[in-house]
Short mmCIF file of C-alpha atoms and ligand atoms in Angstrom, two decimals:
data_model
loop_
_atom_site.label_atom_id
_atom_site.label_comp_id
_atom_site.label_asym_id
_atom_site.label_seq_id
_atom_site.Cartn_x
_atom_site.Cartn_y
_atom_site.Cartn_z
CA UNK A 25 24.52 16.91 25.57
CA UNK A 26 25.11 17.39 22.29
CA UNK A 27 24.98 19.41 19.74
CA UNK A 28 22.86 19.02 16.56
CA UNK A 29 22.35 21.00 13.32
CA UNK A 30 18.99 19.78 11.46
CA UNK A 31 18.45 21.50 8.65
CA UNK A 32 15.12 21.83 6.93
CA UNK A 33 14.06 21.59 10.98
CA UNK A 34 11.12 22.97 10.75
CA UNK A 35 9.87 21.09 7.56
CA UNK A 36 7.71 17.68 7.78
CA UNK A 37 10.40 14.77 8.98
CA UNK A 38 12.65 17.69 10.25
CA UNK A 39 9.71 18.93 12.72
CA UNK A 40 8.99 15.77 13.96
CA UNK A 41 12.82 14.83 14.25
CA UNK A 42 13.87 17.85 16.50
CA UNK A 43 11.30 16.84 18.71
CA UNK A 44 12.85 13.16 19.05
CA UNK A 45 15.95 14.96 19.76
CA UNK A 46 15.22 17.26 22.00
CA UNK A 47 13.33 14.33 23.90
CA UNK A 48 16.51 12.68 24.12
CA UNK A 49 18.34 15.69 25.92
CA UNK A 50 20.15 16.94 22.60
CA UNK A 51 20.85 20.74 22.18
CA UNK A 52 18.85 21.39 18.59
CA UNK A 53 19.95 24.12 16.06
CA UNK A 54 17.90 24.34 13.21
CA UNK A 55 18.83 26.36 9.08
CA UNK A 56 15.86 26.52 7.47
CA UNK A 57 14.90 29.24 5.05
CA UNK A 58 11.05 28.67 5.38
CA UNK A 59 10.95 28.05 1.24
CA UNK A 60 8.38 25.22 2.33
CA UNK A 61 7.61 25.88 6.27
CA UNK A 62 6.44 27.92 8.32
CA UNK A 63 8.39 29.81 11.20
CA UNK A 64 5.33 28.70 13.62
CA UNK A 65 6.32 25.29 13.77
CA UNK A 66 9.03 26.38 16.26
CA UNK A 67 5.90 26.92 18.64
CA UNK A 68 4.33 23.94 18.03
CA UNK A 69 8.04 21.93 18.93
CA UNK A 70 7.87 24.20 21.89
CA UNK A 71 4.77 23.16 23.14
CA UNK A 72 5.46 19.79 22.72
CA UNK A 73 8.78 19.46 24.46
CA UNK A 74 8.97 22.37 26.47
CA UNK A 75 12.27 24.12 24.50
CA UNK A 76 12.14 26.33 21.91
CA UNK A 77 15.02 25.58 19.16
CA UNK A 78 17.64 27.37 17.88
CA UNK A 79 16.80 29.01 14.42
CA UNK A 80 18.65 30.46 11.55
CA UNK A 81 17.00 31.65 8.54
CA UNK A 82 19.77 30.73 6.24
CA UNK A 83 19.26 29.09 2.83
CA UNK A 84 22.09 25.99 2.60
CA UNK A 85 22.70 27.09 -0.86
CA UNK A 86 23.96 30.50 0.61
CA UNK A 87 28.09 29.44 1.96
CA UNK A 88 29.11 32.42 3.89
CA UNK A 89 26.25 32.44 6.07
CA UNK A 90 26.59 28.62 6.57
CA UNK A 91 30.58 29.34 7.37
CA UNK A 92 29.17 32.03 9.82
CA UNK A 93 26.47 29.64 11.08
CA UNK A 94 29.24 27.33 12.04
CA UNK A 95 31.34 29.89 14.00
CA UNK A 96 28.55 31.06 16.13
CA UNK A 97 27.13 27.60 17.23
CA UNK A 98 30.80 26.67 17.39
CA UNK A 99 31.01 22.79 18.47
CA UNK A 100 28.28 21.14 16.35
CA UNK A 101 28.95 17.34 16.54
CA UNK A 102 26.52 15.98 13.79
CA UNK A 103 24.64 17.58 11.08
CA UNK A 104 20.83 15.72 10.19
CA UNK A 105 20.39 17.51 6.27
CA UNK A 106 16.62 17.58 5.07
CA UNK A 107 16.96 20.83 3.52
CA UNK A 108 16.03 19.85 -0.20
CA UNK A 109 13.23 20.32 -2.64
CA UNK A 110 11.17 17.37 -2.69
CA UNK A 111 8.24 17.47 -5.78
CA UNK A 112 8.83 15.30 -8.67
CA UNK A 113 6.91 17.73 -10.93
CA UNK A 114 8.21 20.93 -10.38
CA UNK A 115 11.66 19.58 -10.88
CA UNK A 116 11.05 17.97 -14.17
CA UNK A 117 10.00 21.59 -14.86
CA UNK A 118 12.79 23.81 -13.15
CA UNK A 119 15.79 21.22 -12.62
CA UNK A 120 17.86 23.49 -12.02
CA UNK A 121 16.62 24.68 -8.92
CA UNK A 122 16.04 21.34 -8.15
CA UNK A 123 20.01 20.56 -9.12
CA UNK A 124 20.96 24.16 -6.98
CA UNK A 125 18.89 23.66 -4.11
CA UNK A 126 19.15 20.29 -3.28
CA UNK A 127 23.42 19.62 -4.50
CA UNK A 128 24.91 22.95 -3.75
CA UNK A 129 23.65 22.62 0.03
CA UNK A 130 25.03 19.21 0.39
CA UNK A 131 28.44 20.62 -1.30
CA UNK A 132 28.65 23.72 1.09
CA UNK A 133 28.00 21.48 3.93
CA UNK A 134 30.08 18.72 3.29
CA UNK A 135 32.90 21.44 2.62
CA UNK A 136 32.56 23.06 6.15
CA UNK A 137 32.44 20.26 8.02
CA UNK A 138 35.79 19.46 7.56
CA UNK A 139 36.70 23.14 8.15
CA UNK A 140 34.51 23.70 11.54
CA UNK A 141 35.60 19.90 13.01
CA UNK A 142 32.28 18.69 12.36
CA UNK A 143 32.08 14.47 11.72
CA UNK A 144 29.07 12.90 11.75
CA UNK A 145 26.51 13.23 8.88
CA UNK A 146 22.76 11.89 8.26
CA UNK A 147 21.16 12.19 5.04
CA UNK A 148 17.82 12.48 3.80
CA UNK A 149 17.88 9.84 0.70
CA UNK A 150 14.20 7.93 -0.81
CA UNK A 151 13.40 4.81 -2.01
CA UNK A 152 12.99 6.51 -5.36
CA UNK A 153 16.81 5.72 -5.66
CA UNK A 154 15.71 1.79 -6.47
CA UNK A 155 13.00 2.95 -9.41
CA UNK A 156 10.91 -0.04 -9.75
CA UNK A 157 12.82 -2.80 -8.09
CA UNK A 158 13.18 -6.05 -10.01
CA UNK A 159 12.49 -7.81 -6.05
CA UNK A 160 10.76 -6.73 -3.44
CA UNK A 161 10.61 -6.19 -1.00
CA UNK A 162 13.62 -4.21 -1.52
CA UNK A 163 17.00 -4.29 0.19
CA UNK A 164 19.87 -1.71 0.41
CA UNK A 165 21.70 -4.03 -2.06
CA UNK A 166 19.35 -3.68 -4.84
CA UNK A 167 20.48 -2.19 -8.25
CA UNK A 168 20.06 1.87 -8.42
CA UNK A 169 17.80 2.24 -11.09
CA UNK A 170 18.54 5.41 -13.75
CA UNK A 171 16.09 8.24 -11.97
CA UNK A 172 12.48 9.32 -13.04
CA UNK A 173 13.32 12.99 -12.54
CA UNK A 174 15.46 15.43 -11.89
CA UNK A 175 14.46 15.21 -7.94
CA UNK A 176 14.92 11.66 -7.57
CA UNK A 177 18.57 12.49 -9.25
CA UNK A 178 19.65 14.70 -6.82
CA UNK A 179 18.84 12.01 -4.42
CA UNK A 180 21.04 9.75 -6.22
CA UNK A 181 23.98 12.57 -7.09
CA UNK A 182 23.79 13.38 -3.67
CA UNK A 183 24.47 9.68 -2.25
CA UNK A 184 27.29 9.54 -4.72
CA UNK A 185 28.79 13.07 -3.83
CA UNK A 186 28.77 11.73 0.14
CA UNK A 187 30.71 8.35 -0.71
CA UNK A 188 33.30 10.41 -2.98
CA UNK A 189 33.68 12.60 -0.52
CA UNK A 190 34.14 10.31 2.61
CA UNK A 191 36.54 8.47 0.23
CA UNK A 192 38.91 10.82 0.21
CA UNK A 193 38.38 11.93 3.73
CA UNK A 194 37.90 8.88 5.99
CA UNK A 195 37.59 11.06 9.33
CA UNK A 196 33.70 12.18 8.38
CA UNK A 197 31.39 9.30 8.63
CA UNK A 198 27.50 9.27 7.06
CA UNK A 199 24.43 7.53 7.52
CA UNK A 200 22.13 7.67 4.49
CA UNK A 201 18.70 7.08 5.24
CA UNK A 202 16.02 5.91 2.54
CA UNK A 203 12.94 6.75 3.25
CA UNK A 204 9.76 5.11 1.92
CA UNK A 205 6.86 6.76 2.37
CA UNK A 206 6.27 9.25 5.56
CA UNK A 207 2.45 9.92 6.20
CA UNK A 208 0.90 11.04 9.85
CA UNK A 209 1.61 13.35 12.48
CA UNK A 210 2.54 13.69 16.02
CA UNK A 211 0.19 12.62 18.60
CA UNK A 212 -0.27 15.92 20.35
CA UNK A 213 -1.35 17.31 16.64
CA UNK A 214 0.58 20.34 17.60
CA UNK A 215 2.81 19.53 14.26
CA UNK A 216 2.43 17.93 10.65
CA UNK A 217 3.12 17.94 7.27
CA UNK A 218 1.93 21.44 6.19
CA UNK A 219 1.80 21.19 2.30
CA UNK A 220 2.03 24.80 -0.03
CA UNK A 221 -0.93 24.77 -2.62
CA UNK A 222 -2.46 21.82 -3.73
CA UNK A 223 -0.35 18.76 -2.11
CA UNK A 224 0.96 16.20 -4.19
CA UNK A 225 1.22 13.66 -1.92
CA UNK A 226 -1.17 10.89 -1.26
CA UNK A 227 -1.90 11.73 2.57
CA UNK A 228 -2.55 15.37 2.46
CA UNK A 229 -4.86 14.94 -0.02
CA UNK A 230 -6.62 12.24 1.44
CA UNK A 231 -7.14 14.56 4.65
CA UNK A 232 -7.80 17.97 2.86
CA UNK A 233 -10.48 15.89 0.69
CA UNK A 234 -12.22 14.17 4.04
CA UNK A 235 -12.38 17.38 5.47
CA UNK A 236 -13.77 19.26 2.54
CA UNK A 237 -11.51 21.36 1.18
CA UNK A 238 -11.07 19.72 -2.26
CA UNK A 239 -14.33 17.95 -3.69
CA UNK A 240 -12.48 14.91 -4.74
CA UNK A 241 -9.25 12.61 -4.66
CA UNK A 242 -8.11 11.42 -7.88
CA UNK A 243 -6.89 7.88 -7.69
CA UNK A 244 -4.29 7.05 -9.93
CA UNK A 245 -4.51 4.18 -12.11
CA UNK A 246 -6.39 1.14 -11.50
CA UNK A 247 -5.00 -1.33 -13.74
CA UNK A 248 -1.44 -2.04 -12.22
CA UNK A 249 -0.25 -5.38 -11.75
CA UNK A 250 -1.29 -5.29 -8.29
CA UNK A 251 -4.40 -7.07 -6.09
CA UNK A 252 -6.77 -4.28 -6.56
CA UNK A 253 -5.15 -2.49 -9.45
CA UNK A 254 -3.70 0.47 -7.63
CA UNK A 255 0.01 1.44 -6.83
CA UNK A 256 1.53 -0.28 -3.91
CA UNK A 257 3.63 1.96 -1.22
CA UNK A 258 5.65 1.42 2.00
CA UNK A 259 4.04 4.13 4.07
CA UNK A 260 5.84 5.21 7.46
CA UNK A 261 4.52 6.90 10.53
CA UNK A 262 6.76 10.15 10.52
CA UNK A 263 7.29 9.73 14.01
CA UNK A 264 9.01 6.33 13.60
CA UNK A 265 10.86 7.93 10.79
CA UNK A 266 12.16 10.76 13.31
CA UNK A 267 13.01 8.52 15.78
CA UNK A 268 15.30 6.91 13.53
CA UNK A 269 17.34 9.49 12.82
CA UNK A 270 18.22 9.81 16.92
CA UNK A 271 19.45 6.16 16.80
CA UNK A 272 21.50 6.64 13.40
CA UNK A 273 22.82 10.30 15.36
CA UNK A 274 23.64 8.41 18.51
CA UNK A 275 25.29 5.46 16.66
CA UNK A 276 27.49 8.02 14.71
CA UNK A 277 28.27 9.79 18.16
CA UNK A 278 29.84 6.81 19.21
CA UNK A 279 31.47 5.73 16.63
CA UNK A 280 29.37 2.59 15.94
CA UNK A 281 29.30 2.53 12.17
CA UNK A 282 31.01 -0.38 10.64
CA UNK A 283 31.55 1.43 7.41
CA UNK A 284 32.34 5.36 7.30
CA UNK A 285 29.10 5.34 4.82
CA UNK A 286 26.10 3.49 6.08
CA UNK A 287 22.33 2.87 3.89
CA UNK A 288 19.14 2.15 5.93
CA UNK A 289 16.23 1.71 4.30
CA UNK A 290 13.30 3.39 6.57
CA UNK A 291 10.12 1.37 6.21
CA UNK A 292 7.48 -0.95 7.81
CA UNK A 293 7.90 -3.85 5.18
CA UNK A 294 4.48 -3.66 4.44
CA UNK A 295 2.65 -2.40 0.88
CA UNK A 296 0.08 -1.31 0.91
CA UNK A 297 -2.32 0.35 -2.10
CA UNK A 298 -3.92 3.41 -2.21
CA UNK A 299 -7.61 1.78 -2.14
CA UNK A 300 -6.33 0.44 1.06
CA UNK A 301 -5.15 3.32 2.42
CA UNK A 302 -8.38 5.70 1.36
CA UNK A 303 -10.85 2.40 2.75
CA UNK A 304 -8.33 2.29 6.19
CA UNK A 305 -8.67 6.00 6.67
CA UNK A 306 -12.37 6.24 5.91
CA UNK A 307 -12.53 3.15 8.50
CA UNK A 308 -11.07 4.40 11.12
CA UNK A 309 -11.37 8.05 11.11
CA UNK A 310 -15.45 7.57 10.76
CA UNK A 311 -15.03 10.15 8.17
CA UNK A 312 -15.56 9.44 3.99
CA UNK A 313 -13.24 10.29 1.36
CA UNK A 314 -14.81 10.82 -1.95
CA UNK A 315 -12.59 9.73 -4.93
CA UNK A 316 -12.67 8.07 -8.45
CA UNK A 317 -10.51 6.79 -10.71
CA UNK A 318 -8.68 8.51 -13.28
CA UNK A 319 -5.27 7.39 -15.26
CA UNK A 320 -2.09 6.71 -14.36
CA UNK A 321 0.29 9.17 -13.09
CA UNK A 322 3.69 9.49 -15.47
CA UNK A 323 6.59 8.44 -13.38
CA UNK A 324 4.63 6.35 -10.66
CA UNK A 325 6.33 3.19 -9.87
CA UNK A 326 3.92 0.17 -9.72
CA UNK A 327 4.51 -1.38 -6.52
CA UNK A 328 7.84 -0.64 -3.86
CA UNK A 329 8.17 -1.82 0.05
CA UNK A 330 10.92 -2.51 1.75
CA UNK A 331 12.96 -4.97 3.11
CA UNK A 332 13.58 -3.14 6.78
CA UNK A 333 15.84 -5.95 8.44
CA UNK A 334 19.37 -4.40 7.67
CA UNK A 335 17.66 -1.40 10.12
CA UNK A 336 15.97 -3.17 12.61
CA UNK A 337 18.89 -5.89 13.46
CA UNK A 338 21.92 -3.10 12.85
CA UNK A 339 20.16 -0.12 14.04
CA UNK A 340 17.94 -1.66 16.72
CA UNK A 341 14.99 0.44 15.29
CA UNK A 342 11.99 -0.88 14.24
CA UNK A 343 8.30 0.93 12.78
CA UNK A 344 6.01 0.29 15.69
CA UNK A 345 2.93 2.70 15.17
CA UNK A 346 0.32 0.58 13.85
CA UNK A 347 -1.24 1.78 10.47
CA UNK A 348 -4.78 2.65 12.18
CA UNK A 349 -3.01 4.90 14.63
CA UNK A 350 -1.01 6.13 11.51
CA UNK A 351 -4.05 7.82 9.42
CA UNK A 352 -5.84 8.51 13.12
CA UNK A 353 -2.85 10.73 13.94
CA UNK A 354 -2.74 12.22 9.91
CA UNK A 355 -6.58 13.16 10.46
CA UNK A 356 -6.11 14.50 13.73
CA UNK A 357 -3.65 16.87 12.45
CA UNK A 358 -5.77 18.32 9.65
CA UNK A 359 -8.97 18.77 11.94
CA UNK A 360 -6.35 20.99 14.14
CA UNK A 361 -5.38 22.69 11.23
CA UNK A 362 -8.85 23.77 10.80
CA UNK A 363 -9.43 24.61 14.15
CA UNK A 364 -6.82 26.92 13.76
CA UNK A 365 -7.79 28.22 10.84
CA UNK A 366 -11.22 29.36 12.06
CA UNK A 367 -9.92 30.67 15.65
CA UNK A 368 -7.81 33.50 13.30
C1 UD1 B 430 6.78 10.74 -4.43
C2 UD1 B 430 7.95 10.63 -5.34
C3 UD1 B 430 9.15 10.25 -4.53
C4 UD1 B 430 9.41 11.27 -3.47
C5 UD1 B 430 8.19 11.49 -2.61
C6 UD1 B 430 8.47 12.72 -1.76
C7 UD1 B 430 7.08 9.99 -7.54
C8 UD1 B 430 7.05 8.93 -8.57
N1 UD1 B 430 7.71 9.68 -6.41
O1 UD1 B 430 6.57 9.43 -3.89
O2 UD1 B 430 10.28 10.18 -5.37
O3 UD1 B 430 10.49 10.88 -2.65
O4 UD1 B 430 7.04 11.70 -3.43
O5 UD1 B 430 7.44 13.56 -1.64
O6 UD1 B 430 6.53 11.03 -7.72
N2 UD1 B 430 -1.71 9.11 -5.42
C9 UD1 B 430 -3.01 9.18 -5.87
N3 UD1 B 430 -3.64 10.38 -5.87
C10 UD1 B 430 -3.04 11.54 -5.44
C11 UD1 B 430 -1.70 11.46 -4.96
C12 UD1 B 430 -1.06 10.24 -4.98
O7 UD1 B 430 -3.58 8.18 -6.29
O8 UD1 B 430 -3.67 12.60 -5.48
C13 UD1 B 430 -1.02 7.82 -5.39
C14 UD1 B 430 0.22 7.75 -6.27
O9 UD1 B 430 -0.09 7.34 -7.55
C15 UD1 B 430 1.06 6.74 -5.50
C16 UD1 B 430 0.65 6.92 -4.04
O10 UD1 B 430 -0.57 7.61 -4.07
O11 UD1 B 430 0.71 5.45 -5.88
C17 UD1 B 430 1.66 7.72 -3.24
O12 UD1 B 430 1.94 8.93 -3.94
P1 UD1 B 430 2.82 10.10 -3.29
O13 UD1 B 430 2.34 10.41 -1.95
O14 UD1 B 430 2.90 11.20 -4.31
O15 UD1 B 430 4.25 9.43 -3.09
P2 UD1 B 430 5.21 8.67 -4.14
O16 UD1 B 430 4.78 8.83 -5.52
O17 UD1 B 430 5.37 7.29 -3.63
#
């Protein structure tokens, strides 16, 4: 079967996608430099599928070792890049990292494919690329919108860099993926989003808050032009998510694409807003979630969901966990995290 390079594997999506892939018989090589994971994720893909991945500690940023990378896993057929910096604040603060990181790895890999024979690409893009659409929900068509940060312009640089470069070199062939937003974990809890510090996110929060490690969850902003007031997301089961990225690999694999660069948008096509989410969790999960409201966040979009069709009908993928199973699985997670925690 074959051959995959994921890197940022054992990050969030990346976790959870080497685990769809090895489920699917593919041979899994993961680059990750553990700048935001932790090398013990390999176990819990082990335990889950029964194969330990390949691993190289290499940063992307870092060419020679990539080059070298390349010659010792020497027929790689498709590479799956997550390997990025992904919050909004710390790149309005250090953008250069932000522009190193996340643009130099997608130069060094787009310039040894080529060189190693390798074709098939799938990138990590958001739905920050749209901004605040003018209609939603929002399709792949809809006008890129100038970016709220330096993060959510390396998204944007980075889709441009890929057409540009396919362009002039029509044998390599991309699928950019958009993500919405990816909350949950897999249902054996053996893996999960595993945040550094205080998360940012919505959904680690949520779970940290529930299970009492911070006192509170700030809500932010309650007077958006929305039903309740609060900001309106498209959030994704991260398994669903993963599982996309094995159709979009096996669709490059044989030669499927009807363009040599591809967009998905990867969501349910529902909103939903974060009093929903907090009342949904605290529903299901028997468990409360104290929070209050405070202002607005700068740089939050209003209200964003997408329009999933172009994915379902071309891809043949569809989100089918159910949100309730969604926030089950995200709670599930952090109580094994603490479990953990107090076995050591
Ligand atoms: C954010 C980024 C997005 C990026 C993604 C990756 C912005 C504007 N967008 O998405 O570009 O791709 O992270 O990590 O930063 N919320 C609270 N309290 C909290 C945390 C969040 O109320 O403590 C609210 C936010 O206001 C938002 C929703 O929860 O309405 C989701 O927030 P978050 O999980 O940070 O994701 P995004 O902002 O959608």
């Amino acid at each position: 079967m074959a051959k995959i390079l994921v890197t940022g594997g054992t990050g969030y999506i990346g976790s959870h996608t080497v685990v769809e892939l090895q489920k699917e018989g593919f041979e899994v090589v993961i680059v990750d430099n553990l700048s935001n994971s932790n090398i013990e994720v390999l176990n819990g893909i082990e335990k889950i599928t029964g194969i330990r991945p390949a691993f190289e500690n290499i940063d992307c940023v870092d060419y020679v070792s990539m080059d070298r990378m390349f010659e010792k896993y020497n027929n790689i057929e498709a590479i799956i890049h997550f390997a990025a910096s992904k919050a909004v604040g710390e790149s309005v603060e250090k953008p250069l990292l932000y522009y190193r990181n996340n643009l130099v790895s997608l130069i060094n890999l787009l310039q040894l494919m080529p060189i190693h024979k390798v074709r098939n690409f799938v990138f990590s893009s958001s739905c920050t690329v749209y901004g605040q659409p003018d209609i939603l929900p929002v399709t792949e068509d809809a006008p890129i919108k100038p970016a709220l940060s330096p993060y959510g312009n390396t998204k944007q640089i980075g889709e441009e860099i890929i057409r540009d470069t396919i362009y002039a070199n029509s044998s390599l062939n991309s699928i950019i993926l958009r993500y919405f937003n990816p909350v949950g974990a897999h249902a054996s809890a053996e893996i999960g989003e595993l945040p550094n510090g205080v998360p940012n996110n919505l959904m680690p929060f949520v779970t940290q808050t529930a299970i009492g490690m911070r006192k509170q969850l700030q809500v932010f902003g309650d007077d958006y032009n929305t039903p309740d007031g609060s900001c309106i997301r498209d959030y994704i089961h991260v398994v669903d998510l993963a599982k996309a990225h094995v159709v979009a690999v096996k669709r490059l694999l044989a030669g499927k694409p009807k363009k040599n660069v591809e967009i998905f948008n990867l969501g349910t096509g529902r909103g939903l807003s974060v009093l929903e989410i907090i009342e949904t969790f605290e529903r299901v999960n028997g468990v409360k979630v104290p929070h209050k409201i405070v202002g607005r966040r700068e740089g939050d979009i209003e209200k964003v969901w997408a329009e999933p069709a172009h994915a379902n009908n071309e891809l043949g993928w569809k989100a089918s966990e159910t949100l309730e199973e969604t926030l089950r699985s995200a709670w599930a997670w952090e109580q094994n995290l603490a479990n953990r925690a107090k076995a050591e």
